C-alpha atoms as a PDB file:
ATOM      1  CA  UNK A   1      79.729  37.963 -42.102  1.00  0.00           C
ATOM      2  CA  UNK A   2      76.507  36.430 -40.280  1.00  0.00           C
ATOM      3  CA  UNK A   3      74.780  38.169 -37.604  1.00  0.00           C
ATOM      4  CA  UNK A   4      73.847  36.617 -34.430  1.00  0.00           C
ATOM      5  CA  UNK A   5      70.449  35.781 -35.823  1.00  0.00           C
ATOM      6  CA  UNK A   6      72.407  33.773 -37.963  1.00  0.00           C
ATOM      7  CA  UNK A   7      74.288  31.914 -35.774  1.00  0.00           C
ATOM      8  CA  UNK A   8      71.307  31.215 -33.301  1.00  0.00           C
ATOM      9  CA  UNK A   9      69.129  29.605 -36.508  1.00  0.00           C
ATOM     10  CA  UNK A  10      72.145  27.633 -37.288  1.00  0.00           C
ATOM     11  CA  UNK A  11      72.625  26.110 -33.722  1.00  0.00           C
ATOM     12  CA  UNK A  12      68.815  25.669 -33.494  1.00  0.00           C
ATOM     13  CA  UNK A  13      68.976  23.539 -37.194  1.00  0.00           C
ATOM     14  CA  UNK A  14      72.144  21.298 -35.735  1.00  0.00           C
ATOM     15  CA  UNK A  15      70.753  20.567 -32.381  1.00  0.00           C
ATOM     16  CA  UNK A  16      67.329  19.483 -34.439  1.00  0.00           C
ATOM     17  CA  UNK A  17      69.948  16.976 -36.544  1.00  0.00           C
ATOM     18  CA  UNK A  18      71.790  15.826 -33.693  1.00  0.00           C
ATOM     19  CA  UNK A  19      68.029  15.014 -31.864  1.00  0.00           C
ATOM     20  CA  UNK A  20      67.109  13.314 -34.567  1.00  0.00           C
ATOM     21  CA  UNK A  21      70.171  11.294 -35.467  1.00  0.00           C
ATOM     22  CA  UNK A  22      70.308  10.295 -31.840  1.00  0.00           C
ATOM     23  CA  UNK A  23      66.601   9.312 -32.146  1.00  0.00           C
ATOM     24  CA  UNK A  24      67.268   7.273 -35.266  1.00  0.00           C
ATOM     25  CA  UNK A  25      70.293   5.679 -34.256  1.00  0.00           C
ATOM     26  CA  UNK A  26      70.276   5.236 -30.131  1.00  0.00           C
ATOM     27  CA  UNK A  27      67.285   2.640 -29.531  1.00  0.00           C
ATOM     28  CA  UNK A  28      68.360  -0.926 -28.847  1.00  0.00           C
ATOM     29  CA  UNK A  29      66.134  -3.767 -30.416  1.00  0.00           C
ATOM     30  CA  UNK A  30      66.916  -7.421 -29.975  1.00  0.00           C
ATOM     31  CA  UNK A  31      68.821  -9.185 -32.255  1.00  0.00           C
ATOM     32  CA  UNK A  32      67.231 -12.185 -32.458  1.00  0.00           C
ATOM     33  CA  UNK A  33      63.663 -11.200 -31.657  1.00  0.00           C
ATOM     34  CA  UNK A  34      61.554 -11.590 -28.934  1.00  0.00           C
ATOM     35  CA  UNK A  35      60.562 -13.759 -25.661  1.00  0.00           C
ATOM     36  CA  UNK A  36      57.423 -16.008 -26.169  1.00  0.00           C
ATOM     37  CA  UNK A  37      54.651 -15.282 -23.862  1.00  0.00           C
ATOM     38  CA  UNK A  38      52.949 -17.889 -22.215  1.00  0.00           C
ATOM     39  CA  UNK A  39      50.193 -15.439 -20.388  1.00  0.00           C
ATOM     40  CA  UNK A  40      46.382 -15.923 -21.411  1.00  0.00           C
ATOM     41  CA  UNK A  41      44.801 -12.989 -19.895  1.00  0.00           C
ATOM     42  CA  UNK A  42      45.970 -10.481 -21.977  1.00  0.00           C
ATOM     43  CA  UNK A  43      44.396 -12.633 -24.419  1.00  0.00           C
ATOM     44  CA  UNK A  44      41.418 -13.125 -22.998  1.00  0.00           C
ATOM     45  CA  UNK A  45      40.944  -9.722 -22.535  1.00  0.00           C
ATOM     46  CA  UNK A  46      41.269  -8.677 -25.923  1.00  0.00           C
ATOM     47  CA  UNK A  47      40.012 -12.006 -27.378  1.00  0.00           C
ATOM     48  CA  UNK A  48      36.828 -12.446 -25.148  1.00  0.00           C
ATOM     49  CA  UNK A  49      34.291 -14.165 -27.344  1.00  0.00           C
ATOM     50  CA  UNK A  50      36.763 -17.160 -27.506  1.00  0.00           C
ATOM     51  CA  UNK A  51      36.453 -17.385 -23.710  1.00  0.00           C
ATOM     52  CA  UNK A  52      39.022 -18.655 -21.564  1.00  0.00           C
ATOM     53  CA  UNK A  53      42.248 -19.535 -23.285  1.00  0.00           C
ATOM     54  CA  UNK A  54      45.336 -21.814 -21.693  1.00  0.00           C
ATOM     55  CA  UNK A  55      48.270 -22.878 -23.131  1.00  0.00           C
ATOM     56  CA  UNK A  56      48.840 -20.054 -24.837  1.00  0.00           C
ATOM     57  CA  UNK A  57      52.459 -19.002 -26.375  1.00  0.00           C
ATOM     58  CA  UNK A  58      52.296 -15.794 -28.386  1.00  0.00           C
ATOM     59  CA  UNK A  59      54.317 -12.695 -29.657  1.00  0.00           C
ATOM     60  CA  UNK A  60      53.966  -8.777 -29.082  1.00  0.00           C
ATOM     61  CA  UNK A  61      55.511  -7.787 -31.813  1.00  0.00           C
ATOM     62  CA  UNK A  62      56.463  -3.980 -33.393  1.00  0.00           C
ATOM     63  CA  UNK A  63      56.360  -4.765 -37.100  1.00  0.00           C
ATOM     64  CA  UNK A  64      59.205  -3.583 -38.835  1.00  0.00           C
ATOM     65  CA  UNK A  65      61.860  -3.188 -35.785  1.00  0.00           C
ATOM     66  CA  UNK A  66      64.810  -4.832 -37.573  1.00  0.00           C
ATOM     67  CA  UNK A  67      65.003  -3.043 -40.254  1.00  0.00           C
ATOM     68  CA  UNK A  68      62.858   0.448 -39.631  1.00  0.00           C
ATOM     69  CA  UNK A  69      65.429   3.050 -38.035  1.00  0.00           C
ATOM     70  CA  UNK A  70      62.770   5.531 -38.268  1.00  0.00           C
ATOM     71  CA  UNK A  71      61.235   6.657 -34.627  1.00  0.00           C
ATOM     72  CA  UNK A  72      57.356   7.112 -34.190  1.00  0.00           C
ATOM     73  CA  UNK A  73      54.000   5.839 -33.611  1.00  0.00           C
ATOM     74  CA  UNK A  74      54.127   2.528 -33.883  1.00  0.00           C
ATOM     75  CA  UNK A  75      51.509  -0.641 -34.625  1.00  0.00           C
ATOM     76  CA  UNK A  76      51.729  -3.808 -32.335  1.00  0.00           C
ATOM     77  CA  UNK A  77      51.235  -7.092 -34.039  1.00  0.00           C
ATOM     78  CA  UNK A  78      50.006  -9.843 -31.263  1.00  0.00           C
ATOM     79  CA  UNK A  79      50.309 -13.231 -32.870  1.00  0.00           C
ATOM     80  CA  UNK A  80      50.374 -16.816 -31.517  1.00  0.00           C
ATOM     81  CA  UNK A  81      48.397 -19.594 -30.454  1.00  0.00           C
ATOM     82  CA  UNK A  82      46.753 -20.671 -27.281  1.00  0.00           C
ATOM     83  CA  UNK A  83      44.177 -23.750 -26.405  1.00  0.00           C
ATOM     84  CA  UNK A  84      40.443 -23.084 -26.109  1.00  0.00           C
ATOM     85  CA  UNK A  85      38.417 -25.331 -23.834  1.00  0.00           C
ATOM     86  CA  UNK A  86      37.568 -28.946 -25.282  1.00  0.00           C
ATOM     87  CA  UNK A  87      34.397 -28.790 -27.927  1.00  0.00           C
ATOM     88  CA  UNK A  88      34.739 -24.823 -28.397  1.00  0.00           C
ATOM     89  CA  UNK A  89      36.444 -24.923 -31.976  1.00  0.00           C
ATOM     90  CA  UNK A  90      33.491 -27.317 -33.384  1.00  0.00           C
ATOM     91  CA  UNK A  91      31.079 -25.253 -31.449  1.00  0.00           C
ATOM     92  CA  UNK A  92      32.402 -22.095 -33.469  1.00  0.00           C
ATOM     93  CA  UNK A  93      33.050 -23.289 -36.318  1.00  0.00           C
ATOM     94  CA  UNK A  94      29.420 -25.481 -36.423  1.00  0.00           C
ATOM     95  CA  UNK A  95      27.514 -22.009 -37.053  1.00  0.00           C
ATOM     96  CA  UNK A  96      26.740 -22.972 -40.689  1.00  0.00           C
ATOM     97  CA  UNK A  97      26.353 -18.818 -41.292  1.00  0.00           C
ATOM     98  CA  UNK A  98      29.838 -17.951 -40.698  1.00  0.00           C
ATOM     99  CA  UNK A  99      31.297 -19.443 -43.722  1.00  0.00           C
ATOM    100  CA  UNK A 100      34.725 -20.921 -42.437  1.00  0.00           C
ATOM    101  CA  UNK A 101      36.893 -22.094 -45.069  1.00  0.00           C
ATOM    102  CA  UNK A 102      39.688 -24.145 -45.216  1.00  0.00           C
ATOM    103  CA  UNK A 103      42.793 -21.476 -44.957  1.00  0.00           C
ATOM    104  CA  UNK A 104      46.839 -21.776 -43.536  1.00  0.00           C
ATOM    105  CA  UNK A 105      47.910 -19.040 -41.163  1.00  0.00           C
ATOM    106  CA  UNK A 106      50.042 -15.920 -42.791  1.00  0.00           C
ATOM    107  CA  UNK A 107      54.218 -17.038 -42.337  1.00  0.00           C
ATOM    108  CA  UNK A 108      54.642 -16.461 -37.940  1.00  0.00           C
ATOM    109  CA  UNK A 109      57.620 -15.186 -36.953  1.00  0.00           C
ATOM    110  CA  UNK A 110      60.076 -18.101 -35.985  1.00  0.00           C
ATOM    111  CA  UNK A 111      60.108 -18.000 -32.192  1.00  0.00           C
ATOM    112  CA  UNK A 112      56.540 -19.733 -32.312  1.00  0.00           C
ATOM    113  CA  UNK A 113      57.136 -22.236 -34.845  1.00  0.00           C
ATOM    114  CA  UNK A 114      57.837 -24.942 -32.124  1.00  0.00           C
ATOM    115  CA  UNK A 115      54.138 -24.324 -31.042  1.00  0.00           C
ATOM    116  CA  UNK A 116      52.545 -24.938 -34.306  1.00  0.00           C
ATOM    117  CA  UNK A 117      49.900 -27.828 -33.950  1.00  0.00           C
ATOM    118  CA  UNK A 118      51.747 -30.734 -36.387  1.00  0.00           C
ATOM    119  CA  UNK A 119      49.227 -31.777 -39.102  1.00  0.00           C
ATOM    120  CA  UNK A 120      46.634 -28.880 -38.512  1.00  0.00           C
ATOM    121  CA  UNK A 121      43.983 -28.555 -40.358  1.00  0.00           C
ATOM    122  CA  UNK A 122      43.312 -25.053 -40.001  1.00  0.00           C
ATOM    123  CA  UNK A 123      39.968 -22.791 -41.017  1.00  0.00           C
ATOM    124  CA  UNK A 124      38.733 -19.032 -40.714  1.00  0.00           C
ATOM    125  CA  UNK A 125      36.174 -17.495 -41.414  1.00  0.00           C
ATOM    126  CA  UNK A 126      36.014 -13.649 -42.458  1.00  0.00           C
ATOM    127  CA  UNK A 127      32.568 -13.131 -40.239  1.00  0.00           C
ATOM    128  CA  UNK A 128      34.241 -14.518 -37.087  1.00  0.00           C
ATOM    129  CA  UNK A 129      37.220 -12.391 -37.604  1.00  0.00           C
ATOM    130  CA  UNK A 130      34.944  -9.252 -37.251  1.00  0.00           C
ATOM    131  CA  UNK A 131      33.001 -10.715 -34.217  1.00  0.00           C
ATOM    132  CA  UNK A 132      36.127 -10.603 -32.611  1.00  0.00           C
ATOM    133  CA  UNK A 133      37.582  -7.434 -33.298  1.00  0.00           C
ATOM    134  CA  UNK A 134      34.617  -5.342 -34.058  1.00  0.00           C
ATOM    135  CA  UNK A 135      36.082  -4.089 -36.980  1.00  0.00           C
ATOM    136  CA  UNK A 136      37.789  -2.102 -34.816  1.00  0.00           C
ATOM    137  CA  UNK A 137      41.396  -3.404 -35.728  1.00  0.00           C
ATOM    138  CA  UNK A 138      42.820  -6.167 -38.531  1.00  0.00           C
ATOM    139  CA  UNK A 139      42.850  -9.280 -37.135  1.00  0.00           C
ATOM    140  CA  UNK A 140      42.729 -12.864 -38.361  1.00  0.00           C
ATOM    141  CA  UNK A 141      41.583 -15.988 -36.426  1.00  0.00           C
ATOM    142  CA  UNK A 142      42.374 -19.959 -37.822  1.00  0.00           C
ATOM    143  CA  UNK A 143      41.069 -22.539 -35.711  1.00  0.00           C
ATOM    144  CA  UNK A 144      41.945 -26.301 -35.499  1.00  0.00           C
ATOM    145  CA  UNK A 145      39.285 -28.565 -34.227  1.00  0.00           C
ATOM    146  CA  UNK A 146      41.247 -31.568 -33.767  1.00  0.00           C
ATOM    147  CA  UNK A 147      43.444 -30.254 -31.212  1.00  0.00           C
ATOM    148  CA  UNK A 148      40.954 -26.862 -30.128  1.00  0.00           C
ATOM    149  CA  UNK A 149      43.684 -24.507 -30.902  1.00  0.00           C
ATOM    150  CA  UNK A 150      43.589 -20.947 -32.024  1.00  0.00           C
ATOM    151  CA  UNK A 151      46.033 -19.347 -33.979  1.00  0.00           C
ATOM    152  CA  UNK A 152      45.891 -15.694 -34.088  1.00  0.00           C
ATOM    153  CA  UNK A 153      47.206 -13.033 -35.943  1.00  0.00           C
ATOM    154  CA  UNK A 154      46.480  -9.208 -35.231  1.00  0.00           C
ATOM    155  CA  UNK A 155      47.188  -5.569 -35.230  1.00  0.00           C
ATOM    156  CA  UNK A 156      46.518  -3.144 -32.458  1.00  0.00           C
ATOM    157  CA  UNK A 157      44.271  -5.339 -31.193  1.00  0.00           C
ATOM    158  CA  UNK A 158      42.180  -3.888 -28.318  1.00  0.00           C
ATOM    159  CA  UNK A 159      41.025  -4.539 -25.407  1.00  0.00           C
ATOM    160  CA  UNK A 160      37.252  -5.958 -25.123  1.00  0.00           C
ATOM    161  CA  UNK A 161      34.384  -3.278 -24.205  1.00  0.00           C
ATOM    162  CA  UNK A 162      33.908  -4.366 -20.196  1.00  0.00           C
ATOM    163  CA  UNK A 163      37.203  -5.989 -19.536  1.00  0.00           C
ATOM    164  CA  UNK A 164      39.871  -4.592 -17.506  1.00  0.00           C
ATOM    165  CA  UNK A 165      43.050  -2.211 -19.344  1.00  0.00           C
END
């Protein structure tokens, strides 16, 4: 026979599995991924020592949504592209002591292939990727300087010391 004590630990055990089942099970995600953004300040914000940015089309993306079932903290991958102001990729990419090298961006999630720059010649440079960030947070920046695009590609990237939240 179980006592009451019993019968209140087993309760309190199936209510934890029903919370968590419900947790695991209960959040939508969209099925074929997300809406392109097309806003630059967010960008800019977080991306400040490329200055202003336009034509911008990029992703906010949870890493791992389709198949991770598993609730929790969770990392935000922004990745796309947007247009610097005319001269601003050879101006970066000039300074001979940042070392940019010839270098394709990682795979991009589908939704922004249509925005790739056709016939890109892209380049990065490790040095410039911690300029931007900090070394605060990963992130990777390629830069074409036939058409003055950026393509970047980043992980809980953060908003600039100064700029607005």
């Amino acid at each position: 026979m179980v006592g009451s004590a019993g019968l209140r630990r087993r309760g309190a055990l199936a209510l934890c599995l029903a919370t968590v089942l419900v947790a695991c099970t209960s959040t939508a995600r969209e099925k074929d991924g997300n809406e392109v953004r097309t806003d630059s300040e967010p960008l800019e914000r977080r991306f400040a020592t490329l200055g202003p940015l336009s034509d911008a089309h990029w992703l906010g993306v949870v890493p791992g949504t389709t198949d991770s079932r598993i609730p929790g903290p969770t990392d935000l991958r922004v990745v796309g592209f947007a247009q610097l102001r005319a001269g601003a990729v050879a101006s970066i990419v000039g300074a001979s002591q940042r070392g940019f090298q010839a270098e394709k961006p990682p795979r991009l999630p589908e939704e922004l292939a249509p925005f790739m720059p056709k016939k890109a010649r892209w380049v990065r440079s490790e040095s410039f990727d911690r300029q931007v960030t900090g070394g605060t947070y990963p992130g990777r920046f390629y830069f074409d300087a036939a058409t003055d695009r950026v393509c970047f590609d980043t992980i809980n990237a953060s908003v600039a010391a100064g700029s607005r939240t």
